[in-house]
PDB file of C-alpha atoms in Angstrom:
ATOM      1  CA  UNK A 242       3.275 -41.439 227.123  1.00 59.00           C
ATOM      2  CA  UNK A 243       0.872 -41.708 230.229  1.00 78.00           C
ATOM      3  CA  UNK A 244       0.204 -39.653 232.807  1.00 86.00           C
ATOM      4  CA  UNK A 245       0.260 -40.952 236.442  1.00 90.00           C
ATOM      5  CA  UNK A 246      -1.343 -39.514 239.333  1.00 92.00           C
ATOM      6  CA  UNK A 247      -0.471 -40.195 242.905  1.00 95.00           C
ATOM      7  CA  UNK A 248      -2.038 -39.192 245.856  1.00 96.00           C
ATOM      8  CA  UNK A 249       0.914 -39.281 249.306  1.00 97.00           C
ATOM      9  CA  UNK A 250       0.708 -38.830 252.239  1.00 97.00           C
ATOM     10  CA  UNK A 251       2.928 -38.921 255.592  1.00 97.00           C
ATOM     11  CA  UNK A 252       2.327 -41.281 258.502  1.00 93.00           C
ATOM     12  CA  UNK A 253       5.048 -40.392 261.065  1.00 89.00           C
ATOM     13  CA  UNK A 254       8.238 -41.080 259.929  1.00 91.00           C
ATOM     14  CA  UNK A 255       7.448 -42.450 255.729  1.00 97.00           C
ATOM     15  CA  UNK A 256       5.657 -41.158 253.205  1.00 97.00           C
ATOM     16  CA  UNK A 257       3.185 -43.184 250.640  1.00 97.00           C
ATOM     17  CA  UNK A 258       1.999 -42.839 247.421  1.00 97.00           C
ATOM     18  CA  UNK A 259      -1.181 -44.397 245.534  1.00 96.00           C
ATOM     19  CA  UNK A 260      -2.026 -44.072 241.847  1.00 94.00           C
ATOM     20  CA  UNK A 261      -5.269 -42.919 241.128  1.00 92.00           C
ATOM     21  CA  UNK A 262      -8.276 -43.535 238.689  1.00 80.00           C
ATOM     22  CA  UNK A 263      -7.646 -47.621 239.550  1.00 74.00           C
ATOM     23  CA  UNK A 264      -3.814 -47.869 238.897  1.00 80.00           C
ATOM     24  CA  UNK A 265      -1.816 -50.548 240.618  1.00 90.00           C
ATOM     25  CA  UNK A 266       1.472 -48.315 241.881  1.00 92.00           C
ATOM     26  CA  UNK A 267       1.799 -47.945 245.369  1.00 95.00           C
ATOM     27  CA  UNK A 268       5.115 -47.347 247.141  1.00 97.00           C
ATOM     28  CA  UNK A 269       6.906 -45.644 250.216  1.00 97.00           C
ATOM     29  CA  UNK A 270       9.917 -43.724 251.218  1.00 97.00           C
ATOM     30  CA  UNK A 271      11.217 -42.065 254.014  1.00 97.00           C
ATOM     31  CA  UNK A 272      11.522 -38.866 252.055  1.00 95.00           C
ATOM     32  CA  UNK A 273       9.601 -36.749 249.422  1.00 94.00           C
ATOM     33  CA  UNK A 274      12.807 -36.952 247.287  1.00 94.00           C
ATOM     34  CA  UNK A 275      12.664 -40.375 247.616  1.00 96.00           C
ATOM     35  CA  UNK A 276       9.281 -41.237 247.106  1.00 96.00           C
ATOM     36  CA  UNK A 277       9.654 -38.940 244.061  1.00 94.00           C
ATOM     37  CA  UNK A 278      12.032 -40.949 242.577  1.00 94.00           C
ATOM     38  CA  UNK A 279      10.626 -44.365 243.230  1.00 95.00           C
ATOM     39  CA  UNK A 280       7.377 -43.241 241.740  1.00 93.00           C
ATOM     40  CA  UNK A 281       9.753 -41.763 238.626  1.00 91.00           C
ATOM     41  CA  UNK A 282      11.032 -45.501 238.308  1.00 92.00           C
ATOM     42  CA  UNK A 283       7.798 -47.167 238.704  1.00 90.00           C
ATOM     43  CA  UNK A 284       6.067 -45.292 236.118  1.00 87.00           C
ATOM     44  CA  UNK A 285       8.914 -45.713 233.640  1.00 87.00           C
ATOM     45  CA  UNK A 286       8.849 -49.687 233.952  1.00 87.00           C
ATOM     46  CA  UNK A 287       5.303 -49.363 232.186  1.00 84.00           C
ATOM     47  CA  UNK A 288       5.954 -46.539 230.062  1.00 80.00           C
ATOM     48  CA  UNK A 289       9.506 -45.964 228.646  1.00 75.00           C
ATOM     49  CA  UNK A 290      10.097 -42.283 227.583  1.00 76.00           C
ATOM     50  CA  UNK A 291      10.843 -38.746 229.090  1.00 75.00           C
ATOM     51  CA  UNK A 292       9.441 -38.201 232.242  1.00 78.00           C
ATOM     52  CA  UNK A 293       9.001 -35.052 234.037  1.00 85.00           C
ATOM     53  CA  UNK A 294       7.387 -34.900 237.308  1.00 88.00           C
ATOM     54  CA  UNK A 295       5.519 -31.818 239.485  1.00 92.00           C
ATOM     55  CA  UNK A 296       4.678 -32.645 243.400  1.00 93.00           C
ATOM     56  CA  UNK A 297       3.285 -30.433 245.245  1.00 94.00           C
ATOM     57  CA  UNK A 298       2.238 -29.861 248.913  1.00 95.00           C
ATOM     58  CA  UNK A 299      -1.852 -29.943 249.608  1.00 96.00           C
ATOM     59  CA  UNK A 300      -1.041 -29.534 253.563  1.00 94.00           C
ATOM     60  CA  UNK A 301       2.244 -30.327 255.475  1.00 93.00           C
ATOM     61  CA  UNK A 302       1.391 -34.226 255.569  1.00 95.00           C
ATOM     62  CA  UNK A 303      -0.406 -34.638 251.880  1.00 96.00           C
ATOM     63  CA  UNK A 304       0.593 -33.913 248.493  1.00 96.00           C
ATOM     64  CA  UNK A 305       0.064 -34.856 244.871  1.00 95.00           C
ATOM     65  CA  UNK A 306       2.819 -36.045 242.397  1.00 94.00           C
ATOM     66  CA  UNK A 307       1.790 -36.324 238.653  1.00 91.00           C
TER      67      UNK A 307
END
């Protein structure tokens, strides 16, 4: 099992996500429960398995998902 960090951020009205340390995962949503999930998805088409996810808030635009 791998562990994926994301770095997202908001930009008006969507948020983003990029993987860290080189990954190639990037997506957007227009939600953090959204996002959440696509990132959820993403990571398990390279890595099947349980998955359990922690985001949390750095300021009111930026947070981290792992």
């Amino acid at each position: 099992m791998g562990v994926y960090t994301f770095v997202c951020k908001s930009s008006g009205n969507e948020w983003s996500a990029k993987q860290t340390s080189g990954g190639d995962i990037e997506e957007s949503a227009s939600s953090t429960y959204d996002l959440e999930r696509k990132l959820v998805q993403a990571a398990l088409s390279r890595d099947s398995g349980v998955v359990s996810t922690s985001f949390g808030f750095v300021t009111p635009s930026s947070a981290v998902c792992q």
